[in-house]
Each structure stands twice: as C-alpha cells, then as structure tokens.
Short mmCIF file of N, CA and C in Angstrom, two decimals:
data_model
loop_
_atom_site.label_atom_id
_atom_site.label_comp_id
_atom_site.label_asym_id
_atom_site.label_seq_id
_atom_site.Cartn_x
_atom_site.Cartn_y
_atom_site.Cartn_z
N THR A 139 -6.85 -6.48 12.15
CA THR A 139 -6.43 -7.54 11.30
C THR A 139 -7.60 -8.16 10.73
N THR A 140 -7.84 -8.52 9.31
CA THR A 140 -9.11 -9.28 9.16
C THR A 140 -9.23 -10.72 9.81
N SER A 141 -8.14 -11.41 10.45
CA SER A 141 -8.21 -12.50 10.99
C SER A 141 -9.01 -12.40 12.38
N LYS A 142 -9.07 -11.14 12.89
CA LYS A 142 -9.79 -10.97 14.21
C LYS A 142 -10.80 -9.81 14.10
N ALA A 143 -11.23 -9.75 12.78
CA ALA A 143 -12.27 -8.35 12.72
C ALA A 143 -13.57 -8.49 13.22
N SER A 144 -14.22 -10.03 13.48
CA SER A 144 -15.62 -10.35 13.91
C SER A 144 -15.50 -10.97 15.18
N GLY A 145 -15.29 -9.99 16.37
CA GLY A 145 -15.49 -10.65 17.55
C GLY A 145 -14.29 -11.64 17.94
N GLY A 146 -13.16 -11.41 17.15
CA GLY A 146 -11.75 -12.36 17.57
C GLY A 146 -11.80 -13.46 16.41
N THR A 147 -12.77 -13.43 15.31
CA THR A 147 -12.78 -14.30 14.50
C THR A 147 -12.77 -13.71 12.99
N PRO A 148 -12.38 -14.27 12.05
CA PRO A 148 -12.03 -13.69 10.71
C PRO A 148 -13.47 -13.02 10.20
N GLY A 149 -13.01 -11.75 9.59
CA GLY A 149 -14.24 -11.14 9.03
C GLY A 149 -13.78 -9.98 7.97
N ASN A 150 -14.75 -9.50 7.55
CA ASN A 150 -14.22 -8.06 6.47
C ASN A 150 -14.29 -7.02 7.40
N ILE A 151 -13.46 -5.99 6.82
CA ILE A 151 -13.53 -4.85 7.57
C ILE A 151 -13.85 -3.48 6.74
N THR A 152 -14.85 -2.71 7.19
CA THR A 152 -15.32 -1.64 6.28
C THR A 152 -15.23 -0.22 7.30
N LEU A 153 -14.15 0.60 6.55
CA LEU A 153 -13.64 1.83 7.35
C LEU A 153 -14.38 2.85 6.82
N THR A 154 -15.31 3.50 7.40
CA THR A 154 -16.17 4.59 6.95
C THR A 154 -15.61 6.02 6.55
N SER A 155 -16.03 6.88 5.85
CA SER A 155 -15.53 8.14 5.86
C SER A 155 -14.97 8.96 6.89
N ASP A 156 -15.54 8.68 8.13
CA ASP A 156 -15.12 9.48 9.11
C ASP A 156 -14.12 8.54 10.11
N GLY A 157 -13.79 7.45 9.58
CA GLY A 157 -13.21 6.35 10.26
C GLY A 157 -11.63 6.48 10.04
N LEU A 158 -10.97 5.91 11.23
CA LEU A 158 -9.29 6.35 11.11
C LEU A 158 -8.67 4.97 12.01
N VAL A 159 -7.73 4.62 11.29
CA VAL A 159 -6.83 3.37 12.13
C VAL A 159 -5.39 4.22 12.02
N SER A 160 -5.09 4.48 13.30
CA SER A 160 -3.64 5.09 13.54
C SER A 160 -2.94 4.61 14.58
N VAL A 161 -1.75 4.16 14.08
CA VAL A 161 -0.86 3.59 14.97
C VAL A 161 0.61 4.40 14.88
N ASP A 162 1.40 4.01 15.75
CA ASP A 162 2.83 4.71 15.73
C ASP A 162 3.81 3.59 16.27
N ARG A 163 3.94 2.70 15.17
CA ARG A 163 4.80 1.52 15.52
C ARG A 163 5.55 0.45 14.51
N THR A 164 6.29 -0.13 14.54
CA THR A 164 7.11 -0.61 13.46
C THR A 164 5.78 -1.73 13.10
N GLY A 165 5.86 -2.33 11.69
CA GLY A 165 4.53 -3.00 11.42
C GLY A 165 3.33 -2.49 10.86
N ALA A 166 2.54 -3.13 10.78
CA ALA A 166 1.11 -2.65 10.14
C ALA A 166 0.04 -1.87 10.92
N ALA A 167 -0.48 -0.83 10.14
CA ALA A 167 -1.58 -0.44 10.89
C ALA A 167 -2.92 -1.23 10.60
N ALA A 168 -3.02 -2.09 9.50
CA ALA A 168 -3.93 -2.76 9.28
C ALA A 168 -3.60 -3.94 8.37
N THR A 169 -3.95 -5.12 8.55
CA THR A 169 -3.67 -6.24 7.81
C THR A 169 -4.52 -7.13 7.30
N ILE A 170 -4.54 -7.72 6.04
CA ILE A 170 -5.34 -8.61 5.31
C ILE A 170 -4.60 -9.91 5.59
N ASP A 171 -5.06 -10.72 6.67
CA ASP A 171 -4.30 -11.98 6.82
C ASP A 171 -5.30 -13.32 6.95
N SER A 172 -6.47 -13.12 6.64
CA SER A 172 -7.60 -14.15 6.38
C SER A 172 -8.13 -14.07 4.85
N ASN A 173 -9.04 -14.77 4.74
CA ASN A 173 -9.76 -14.83 3.32
C ASN A 173 -11.01 -13.87 3.30
N ASN A 174 -10.54 -12.48 3.80
CA ASN A 174 -11.36 -11.53 3.97
C ASN A 174 -10.86 -10.32 3.21
N SER A 175 -11.69 -9.22 3.20
CA SER A 175 -11.38 -8.14 2.58
C SER A 175 -11.71 -6.79 3.45
N ILE A 176 -10.91 -5.59 3.01
CA ILE A 176 -10.93 -4.48 3.64
C ILE A 176 -11.41 -3.29 2.51
N THR A 177 -12.33 -2.57 3.02
CA THR A 177 -12.73 -1.28 2.19
C THR A 177 -12.54 -0.16 3.01
N ASN A 178 -11.70 0.61 2.39
CA ASN A 178 -11.14 1.89 3.23
C ASN A 178 -11.95 3.30 2.76
N GLY A 179 -12.91 3.87 3.31
CA GLY A 179 -13.52 5.15 2.85
C GLY A 179 -12.92 6.17 3.93
N GLY A 180 -11.95 5.83 4.73
CA GLY A 180 -11.61 6.83 5.69
C GLY A 180 -9.82 7.20 5.72
N ASN A 181 -9.33 6.80 6.59
CA ASN A 181 -7.54 7.05 6.77
C ASN A 181 -7.05 5.89 7.70
N ILE A 182 -6.12 5.30 6.94
CA ILE A 182 -5.17 4.42 7.58
C ILE A 182 -3.76 4.94 7.62
N GLN A 183 -3.29 5.00 8.83
CA GLN A 183 -2.08 5.83 9.15
C GLN A 183 -1.28 5.44 10.14
N ASN A 184 0.17 5.29 9.70
CA ASN A 184 1.41 5.00 10.48
C ASN A 184 2.10 5.85 10.82
N SER A 185 2.52 6.42 12.02
CA SER A 185 3.37 7.71 12.11
C SER A 185 4.66 7.22 12.72
N PHE A 186 5.26 6.01 12.89
CA PHE A 186 6.29 5.38 13.70
C PHE A 186 7.46 6.23 12.73
N ALA A 187 8.59 6.73 13.45
CA ALA A 187 9.54 7.44 13.04
C ALA A 187 10.71 6.44 12.59
N GLY A 188 10.65 5.25 13.19
CA GLY A 188 11.80 4.39 12.77
C GLY A 188 11.63 3.77 11.37
N ASN A 189 12.30 2.68 11.25
CA ASN A 189 12.35 1.76 10.19
C ASN A 189 10.95 0.57 10.17
N GLY A 190 10.71 0.48 8.84
CA GLY A 190 9.52 -0.80 8.75
C GLY A 190 8.08 -0.37 8.97
N ALA A 191 7.96 0.93 9.01
CA ALA A 191 6.29 1.45 9.26
C ALA A 191 5.62 0.69 7.96
N ILE A 192 4.26 0.27 8.19
CA ILE A 192 3.41 -0.24 7.07
C ILE A 192 2.21 0.44 7.40
N GLY A 193 1.71 0.93 6.36
CA GLY A 193 0.16 1.33 6.15
C GLY A 193 -0.75 0.06 6.54
N LEU A 194 -0.76 -0.66 5.29
CA LEU A 194 -1.46 -1.68 4.90
C LEU A 194 -0.89 -2.93 4.39
N HIS A 195 -0.93 -4.01 5.40
CA HIS A 195 -0.03 -5.38 5.04
C HIS A 195 -1.00 -6.31 4.52
N ILE A 196 -0.55 -6.68 3.44
CA ILE A 196 -1.56 -7.92 2.93
C ILE A 196 -0.54 -9.21 2.56
N LEU A 197 -0.88 -10.25 3.16
CA LEU A 197 -0.09 -11.56 3.21
C LEU A 197 -0.65 -12.37 2.17
N GLY A 198 0.48 -13.02 1.66
CA GLY A 198 0.35 -13.77 0.84
C GLY A 198 -0.17 -15.35 1.39
N GLY A 199 -0.90 -16.16 0.46
CA GLY A 199 -1.64 -17.45 0.78
C GLY A 199 -3.10 -16.96 1.44
N VAL A 200 -3.54 -15.78 1.28
CA VAL A 200 -4.89 -15.56 1.63
C VAL A 200 -5.64 -15.15 0.35
N SER A 201 -6.83 -15.21 0.24
CA SER A 201 -7.60 -14.47 -0.68
C SER A 201 -8.48 -13.44 -0.17
N GLY A 202 -8.51 -12.34 -0.88
CA GLY A 202 -9.35 -11.08 -0.16
C GLY A 202 -9.24 -10.21 -1.36
N ASN A 203 -9.79 -8.89 -0.79
CA ASN A 203 -9.66 -7.61 -1.65
C ASN A 203 -9.32 -6.58 -0.96
N TYR A 204 -8.80 -5.45 -1.46
CA TYR A 204 -8.67 -4.05 -0.72
C TYR A 204 -9.22 -3.26 -1.68
N THR A 205 -10.01 -2.42 -1.19
CA THR A 205 -10.94 -1.19 -1.96
C THR A 205 -10.39 -0.06 -1.12
N GLN A 206 -9.80 0.88 -1.93
CA GLN A 206 -9.88 2.26 -1.02
C GLN A 206 -10.45 3.39 -2.09
N GLN A 207 -11.71 3.57 -1.34
CA GLN A 207 -12.38 4.55 -2.11
C GLN A 207 -12.20 6.03 -2.22
N SER A 208 -12.75 6.73 -3.03
CA SER A 208 -12.44 8.22 -3.45
C SER A 208 -12.25 8.85 -1.99
N ASN A 209 -11.28 10.06 -1.79
CA ASN A 209 -11.28 10.58 -0.48
C ASN A 209 -10.66 9.81 0.82
N ALA A 210 -10.20 8.65 0.44
CA ALA A 210 -9.68 7.61 1.61
C ALA A 210 -7.84 7.73 1.42
N PHE A 211 -7.42 7.82 2.65
CA PHE A 211 -6.05 7.82 2.42
C PHE A 211 -5.40 6.36 3.25
N ILE A 212 -4.14 6.41 2.66
CA ILE A 212 -3.17 5.60 3.38
C ILE A 212 -2.02 6.62 3.48
N ASN A 213 -1.58 6.71 4.77
CA ASN A 213 -0.46 7.64 4.87
C ASN A 213 0.58 7.10 6.31
N VAL A 214 1.77 6.87 5.56
CA VAL A 214 2.89 6.39 6.41
C VAL A 214 3.66 7.61 6.58
N THR A 215 3.61 8.59 7.58
CA THR A 215 3.90 9.90 7.87
C THR A 215 5.25 10.16 8.22
N CYS A 216 6.04 9.33 8.73
CA CYS A 216 7.36 9.74 9.39
C CYS A 216 8.34 9.29 8.46
N GLY A 217 9.66 9.36 8.74
CA GLY A 217 10.77 9.05 8.13
C GLY A 217 11.12 7.39 8.61
N GLY A 218 12.37 7.14 8.48
CA GLY A 218 12.91 5.88 8.84
C GLY A 218 13.18 5.30 7.62
N LEU A 219 13.54 3.99 7.38
CA LEU A 219 13.86 3.02 6.09
C LEU A 219 12.97 2.39 5.78
N ASN A 220 13.02 1.91 4.42
CA ASN A 220 12.12 0.74 4.01
C ASN A 220 10.56 0.81 4.59
N ASN A 221 9.90 1.80 4.69
CA ASN A 221 8.48 2.01 4.93
C ASN A 221 7.71 1.50 3.71
N SER A 222 6.67 1.09 3.77
CA SER A 222 5.57 0.93 2.84
C SER A 222 4.26 1.15 3.22
N ALA A 223 3.61 1.91 2.52
CA ALA A 223 1.99 2.54 2.65
C ALA A 223 1.24 1.05 2.38
N ILE A 224 1.52 0.56 1.17
CA ILE A 224 0.94 -0.86 1.15
C ILE A 224 1.61 -2.01 0.62
N LEU A 225 2.03 -3.05 1.27
CA LEU A 225 3.08 -4.09 1.19
C LEU A 225 2.20 -5.54 0.98
N VAL A 226 2.70 -5.84 -0.14
CA VAL A 226 1.77 -7.34 -0.24
C VAL A 226 3.28 -8.25 -0.61
N ASP A 227 3.16 -9.34 0.42
CA ASP A 227 4.33 -10.14 0.90
C ASP A 227 4.08 -11.38 1.39
N GLY A 228 4.94 -12.32 1.17
CA GLY A 228 4.74 -13.90 2.02
C GLY A 228 5.46 -14.58 1.19
N THR A 229 5.03 -16.09 1.57
CA THR A 229 5.81 -17.13 0.76
C THR A 229 4.99 -17.97 -0.20
N ALA A 230 3.66 -17.45 -0.20
CA ALA A 230 2.67 -17.91 -1.26
C ALA A 230 1.79 -16.82 -1.86
N PRO A 231 1.26 -17.21 -3.00
CA PRO A 231 0.70 -16.18 -3.71
C PRO A 231 -0.68 -15.31 -2.87
N TYR A 232 -0.91 -14.19 -3.09
CA TYR A 232 -1.94 -13.49 -2.81
C TYR A 232 -3.01 -13.34 -3.80
N THR A 233 -4.24 -14.01 -3.44
CA THR A 233 -5.48 -13.97 -4.53
C THR A 233 -6.43 -12.85 -4.30
N GLY A 234 -6.45 -11.95 -4.86
CA GLY A 234 -7.45 -11.04 -4.90
C GLY A 234 -7.36 -9.68 -5.77
N THR A 235 -8.05 -8.64 -5.46
CA THR A 235 -7.72 -7.22 -6.16
C THR A 235 -7.24 -6.18 -5.35
N ILE A 236 -6.36 -5.23 -5.64
CA ILE A 236 -6.11 -4.16 -5.04
C ILE A 236 -6.84 -3.02 -6.07
N ASP A 237 -7.76 -2.36 -5.35
CA ASP A 237 -8.47 -1.16 -6.35
C ASP A 237 -8.34 0.20 -5.69
N LEU A 238 -7.38 0.83 -5.96
CA LEU A 238 -7.17 2.15 -5.46
C LEU A 238 -8.17 3.27 -6.36
N GLN A 239 -9.04 3.56 -5.81
CA GLN A 239 -10.03 4.35 -6.66
C GLN A 239 -9.64 5.85 -6.98
N PHE A 240 -9.96 6.58 -8.14
CA PHE A 240 -9.91 7.95 -8.20
C PHE A 240 -10.14 8.71 -7.14
N GLY A 241 -9.47 9.68 -6.72
CA GLY A 241 -9.66 10.53 -5.72
C GLY A 241 -9.00 10.03 -4.34
N SER A 242 -8.62 8.76 -4.30
CA SER A 242 -7.80 8.13 -3.03
C SER A 242 -6.23 8.78 -3.36
N VAL A 243 -5.74 8.69 -1.95
CA VAL A 243 -4.32 9.02 -1.93
C VAL A 243 -3.70 7.75 -1.13
N VAL A 244 -2.45 7.65 -1.59
CA VAL A 244 -1.43 6.56 -0.91
C VAL A 244 -0.02 7.17 -0.91
N VAL A 245 0.41 7.52 0.44
CA VAL A 245 1.53 8.49 0.71
C VAL A 245 2.49 7.24 1.71
N SER A 246 4.01 7.27 0.97
CA SER A 246 4.89 6.49 1.92
C SER A 246 6.05 7.82 2.08
N HIS A 247 6.36 7.94 3.30
CA HIS A 247 7.66 8.64 3.78
C HIS A 247 8.82 7.77 4.22
N GLY A 248 10.03 8.04 3.86
CA GLY A 248 10.89 7.22 4.55
C GLY A 248 12.03 6.94 3.13
N ALA A 249 13.33 7.14 3.56
CA ALA A 249 14.28 6.38 2.43
C ALA A 249 13.95 5.34 2.28
N ASP A 250 13.91 4.98 0.94
CA ASP A 250 13.74 3.75 0.04
C ASP A 250 12.38 3.28 0.54
N SER A 251 11.63 3.90 0.48
CA SER A 251 10.11 3.49 0.97
C SER A 251 9.41 3.26 -0.27
N ALA A 252 8.33 2.70 -0.30
CA ALA A 252 7.44 2.33 -1.34
C ALA A 252 5.88 2.62 -0.91
N ALA A 253 5.30 3.35 -1.77
CA ALA A 253 3.75 3.51 -1.79
C ALA A 253 2.97 2.21 -2.03
N LEU A 254 3.29 1.50 -2.68
CA LEU A 254 2.71 0.13 -3.10
C LEU A 254 3.98 -0.76 -3.46
N ALA A 255 4.18 -1.85 -2.65
CA ALA A 255 4.96 -2.88 -2.90
C ALA A 255 4.63 -4.30 -3.03
N ILE A 256 4.58 -4.61 -4.32
CA ILE A 256 4.18 -6.21 -4.37
C ILE A 256 5.46 -6.99 -4.52
N LYS A 257 5.68 -7.93 -3.45
CA LYS A 257 6.69 -8.56 -3.45
C LYS A 257 6.43 -10.26 -3.21
N THR A 258 5.37 -10.65 -3.50
CA THR A 258 4.96 -12.06 -3.71
C THR A 258 4.03 -12.12 -4.79
N PRO A 259 3.88 -13.27 -5.55
CA PRO A 259 3.02 -13.47 -6.61
C PRO A 259 1.47 -13.09 -6.15
N MET A 260 0.78 -12.46 -7.26
CA MET A 260 -0.57 -12.21 -6.95
C MET A 260 -1.33 -12.55 -8.15
N ILE A 261 -2.54 -13.08 -7.89
CA ILE A 261 -3.22 -13.72 -8.65
C ILE A 261 -4.58 -12.72 -8.62
N GLY A 262 -4.71 -11.96 -9.66
CA GLY A 262 -5.86 -10.81 -9.50
C GLY A 262 -5.15 -9.42 -10.12
N ASP A 263 -6.25 -8.47 -10.37
CA ASP A 263 -5.97 -7.20 -10.77
C ASP A 263 -5.31 -6.17 -9.72
N VAL A 264 -4.70 -5.15 -10.13
CA VAL A 264 -4.18 -3.96 -9.07
C VAL A 264 -4.60 -2.85 -10.16
N LYS A 265 -5.43 -2.07 -9.44
CA LYS A 265 -6.00 -0.89 -10.36
C LYS A 265 -5.50 0.41 -9.32
N VAL A 266 -4.42 1.14 -10.09
CA VAL A 266 -3.89 2.03 -9.29
C VAL A 266 -4.46 3.48 -10.18
N ASN A 267 -5.64 3.94 -9.57
CA ASN A 267 -6.23 5.09 -10.28
C ASN A 267 -6.34 6.38 -8.88
N GLY A 268 -5.98 5.89 -8.11
CA GLY A 268 -5.40 7.01 -6.93
C GLY A 268 -4.25 7.79 -7.14
N ALA A 269 -3.90 8.93 -6.44
CA ALA A 269 -2.82 9.60 -6.27
C ALA A 269 -1.66 8.62 -5.26
N ILE A 270 -0.43 8.45 -6.07
CA ILE A 270 0.57 7.86 -5.47
C ILE A 270 1.70 8.51 -4.89
N ASN A 271 2.21 8.82 -3.72
CA ASN A 271 3.33 9.59 -3.39
C ASN A 271 4.31 8.96 -2.72
N GLY A 272 5.52 9.16 -2.86
CA GLY A 272 6.62 8.62 -2.27
C GLY A 272 7.69 9.86 -2.06
N ILE A 273 7.90 9.94 -0.71
CA ILE A 273 8.50 11.18 -0.34
C ILE A 273 9.92 10.68 0.46
N ASP A 274 10.92 11.31 0.21
CA ASP A 274 12.05 11.34 0.78
C ASP A 274 13.11 10.45 -0.14
N PRO A 275 14.38 10.54 -0.20
CA PRO A 275 15.43 9.83 -1.06
C PRO A 275 15.11 8.61 -1.19
N GLY A 276 15.52 7.98 -2.32
CA GLY A 276 15.23 6.79 -2.97
C GLY A 276 13.81 6.23 -2.66
N ALA A 277 12.65 7.09 -2.69
CA ALA A 277 11.46 6.86 -2.61
C ALA A 277 10.94 6.02 -3.97
N ASN A 278 10.00 4.99 -3.72
CA ASN A 278 9.30 4.49 -4.95
C ASN A 278 7.93 4.49 -4.99
N GLY A 279 7.31 4.64 -6.09
CA GLY A 279 5.87 4.74 -6.25
C GLY A 279 5.32 3.57 -6.16
N VAL A 280 5.42 2.55 -7.40
CA VAL A 280 4.80 1.34 -7.23
C VAL A 280 5.86 0.24 -7.78
N VAL A 281 6.24 -0.82 -6.67
CA VAL A 281 7.45 -1.74 -6.87
C VAL A 281 6.74 -3.07 -7.18
N VAL A 282 6.74 -3.45 -8.16
CA VAL A 282 6.51 -5.07 -8.50
C VAL A 282 7.78 -5.88 -8.89
N SER A 283 7.88 -6.65 -7.62
CA SER A 283 8.95 -7.65 -7.95
C SER A 283 8.41 -9.22 -8.00
N ALA A 284 7.36 -9.43 -8.05
CA ALA A 284 6.91 -11.00 -8.37
C ALA A 284 5.89 -10.83 -9.49
N PRO A 285 5.59 -11.81 -9.86
CA PRO A 285 4.54 -11.72 -10.94
C PRO A 285 3.27 -11.55 -10.65
N ILE A 286 2.47 -10.86 -11.38
CA ILE A 286 0.94 -10.84 -11.19
C ILE A 286 0.24 -11.14 -12.65
N THR A 287 -0.66 -12.09 -12.14
CA THR A 287 -1.49 -12.91 -13.00
C THR A 287 -2.64 -12.14 -13.09
N GLY A 288 -2.76 -11.12 -13.80
CA GLY A 288 -4.10 -10.13 -13.96
C GLY A 288 -3.38 -8.99 -14.64
N THR A 289 -4.05 -7.82 -14.31
CA THR A 289 -3.69 -6.62 -15.03
C THR A 289 -3.19 -5.78 -13.90
N LEU A 290 -2.18 -4.66 -14.26
CA LEU A 290 -1.84 -3.65 -13.52
C LEU A 290 -2.00 -2.61 -14.38
N THR A 291 -2.76 -1.43 -13.88
CA THR A 291 -3.32 -0.46 -14.49
C THR A 291 -3.01 0.87 -13.57
N THR A 292 -2.61 1.86 -14.15
CA THR A 292 -2.37 3.05 -13.60
C THR A 292 -3.24 4.20 -14.16
N GLY A 293 -3.84 4.95 -13.91
CA GLY A 293 -4.54 6.05 -14.16
C GLY A 293 -4.75 7.25 -13.52
N ASN A 294 -3.45 7.63 -12.88
CA ASN A 294 -3.38 8.79 -12.16
C ASN A 294 -1.88 9.21 -11.93
N VAL A 295 -1.40 10.11 -11.12
CA VAL A 295 -0.22 10.65 -10.93
C VAL A 295 0.44 9.56 -9.85
N ILE A 296 1.90 9.51 -10.07
CA ILE A 296 2.98 8.98 -9.15
C ILE A 296 3.82 9.84 -9.16
N PHE A 297 3.80 10.49 -7.86
CA PHE A 297 4.86 11.60 -7.43
C PHE A 297 5.91 10.98 -6.67
N LEU A 298 7.10 11.40 -6.98
CA LEU A 298 8.46 11.01 -6.13
C LEU A 298 9.00 12.31 -5.65
N GLY A 299 9.11 12.53 -4.48
CA GLY A 299 10.02 13.69 -4.08
C GLY A 299 10.81 13.63 -2.95
N ALA A 300 12.26 14.20 -3.41
CA ALA A 300 13.45 14.07 -2.50
C ALA A 300 13.63 15.31 -1.96
N PHE A 301 12.85 16.28 -1.85
CA PHE A 301 13.17 17.64 -1.06
C PHE A 301 14.59 18.07 -1.69
N GLY A 302 14.96 18.53 -3.09
CA GLY A 302 16.10 18.88 -3.21
C GLY A 302 17.37 17.74 -3.62
N VAL A 303 16.94 16.60 -3.84
CA VAL A 303 17.94 15.58 -3.88
C VAL A 303 17.56 14.95 -5.47
N SER A 304 17.60 15.73 -6.36
CA SER A 304 16.66 15.12 -7.59
C SER A 304 17.45 14.32 -8.25
N SER A 305 18.89 13.90 -7.83
CA SER A 305 19.48 12.94 -8.50
C SER A 305 19.17 11.57 -8.15
N GLN A 306 18.30 11.42 -7.02
CA GLN A 306 17.90 10.23 -6.51
C GLN A 306 16.99 9.55 -7.61
N TYR A 307 16.49 10.31 -8.70
CA TYR A 307 15.41 9.78 -9.53
C TYR A 307 15.72 9.86 -10.72
N SER A 308 15.25 8.87 -11.68
CA SER A 308 15.69 8.82 -13.04
C SER A 308 14.92 7.99 -13.80
N SER A 309 14.17 8.51 -14.85
CA SER A 309 12.94 7.70 -15.72
C SER A 309 13.98 6.61 -16.24
N THR A 310 15.16 6.58 -16.43
CA THR A 310 16.00 5.50 -17.20
C THR A 310 16.30 4.32 -16.19
N LEU A 311 15.64 4.20 -14.77
CA LEU A 311 15.61 3.55 -14.04
C LEU A 311 14.63 2.48 -13.77
N VAL A 312 13.56 2.81 -14.79
CA VAL A 312 12.20 1.97 -14.81
C VAL A 312 12.29 0.99 -16.10
N ASP A 313 12.15 -0.05 -15.84
CA ASP A 313 12.19 -1.44 -16.89
C ASP A 313 10.61 -1.52 -16.94
N PRO A 314 10.09 -1.14 -18.06
CA PRO A 314 8.70 -1.25 -18.27
C PRO A 314 8.35 -2.79 -18.52
N GLY A 315 9.48 -3.84 -18.72
CA GLY A 315 9.10 -5.24 -18.46
C GLY A 315 9.11 -5.77 -17.31
N THR A 316 9.57 -5.18 -16.52
CA THR A 316 9.89 -5.81 -14.89
C THR A 316 9.46 -4.96 -13.95
N GLY A 317 9.29 -3.42 -14.25
CA GLY A 317 8.78 -2.59 -13.13
C GLY A 317 9.96 -1.83 -12.80
#
C-alpha cells in the first residue's frame, strides 16, 4: 500500500519491468490509500479463486496517480464473483489520473467481474490505451458508475469473453451517456 511504502510511512511505489506483486487472497494486491502514486512497469496479480479479488484498489479521498507502462500487467487470474483488476471506490472523490499506456494489459476473470470499475467520483483523467480484458459470464471491460470530472478516453481493444455463453453480452446494454 502507498500508505506504508516508505519504511512504514506514505510514499510512491515504482514497480520495474521485472517486478511482481502477487497475492492469493480476497482484497487487493496493491492499494493507493494515501496521497501518493503507483507506477507499474511489471506485473500486479491476484490469483484468489474465491470472490472479491482485486488487482489494484484506489481509495476515494486521496490524491495520486496510477500509471501502467507498456508491457505491464494487472491480472486477476481465477474465478469467483465480482472481481476487479482495478477498482476505484470509497465515500469521497479520488483525485488523480489513471493512465493505462499502449502495450499494457488489464485482465479480470470471474463472473460479473470488471477490468476497470470506477465507483466513486473522480477528479482527473482516465486514459485507457492498454488492452482491457474481461473473462467469464457477465464480465465487464470499463464500468463507470460515478461522475468523472475530466476525460475518459479509450484507444485500444476492450475484449469480453464468456467461453461459449455469447448471450451474456450485448452492445445494446451500453449507454454511451452513462457507460
């Protein structure tokens, strides 16, 4: 967590290209929970097979940035329900930028999962230029259920796969006004 990143005190986290943060539990592998940032050049992974696995958890009420560089991954690998590769939530707005750069990959497995879920107001830009993958029935690519004061841009593929359950997905379910 950024709140304990610098010897038990708040600080920025930089994950290099050969870096790996890997957990097997409900909850998050990495968390922005202070006024600090994470730069991911490696791999953040949660392989928990139960419900509620999160790759990166960004809490509302803090200011910071998340940058995912080219060739970096967030991967929530196993099943379960309501998993999120990147989850932004809380009772107060999050102030900062989420920058998923070209060549990066965000994957969430599990029924009703989301690769990127923004569930609290956000003040800043969301740049989705990396590949977004939601796998399993009811999977979601980018879910925005709270206002964004800034811009949301997409510049790459959002892939949803249900492994033979094509009735789970429909372009008619996407409301361009609300997401």
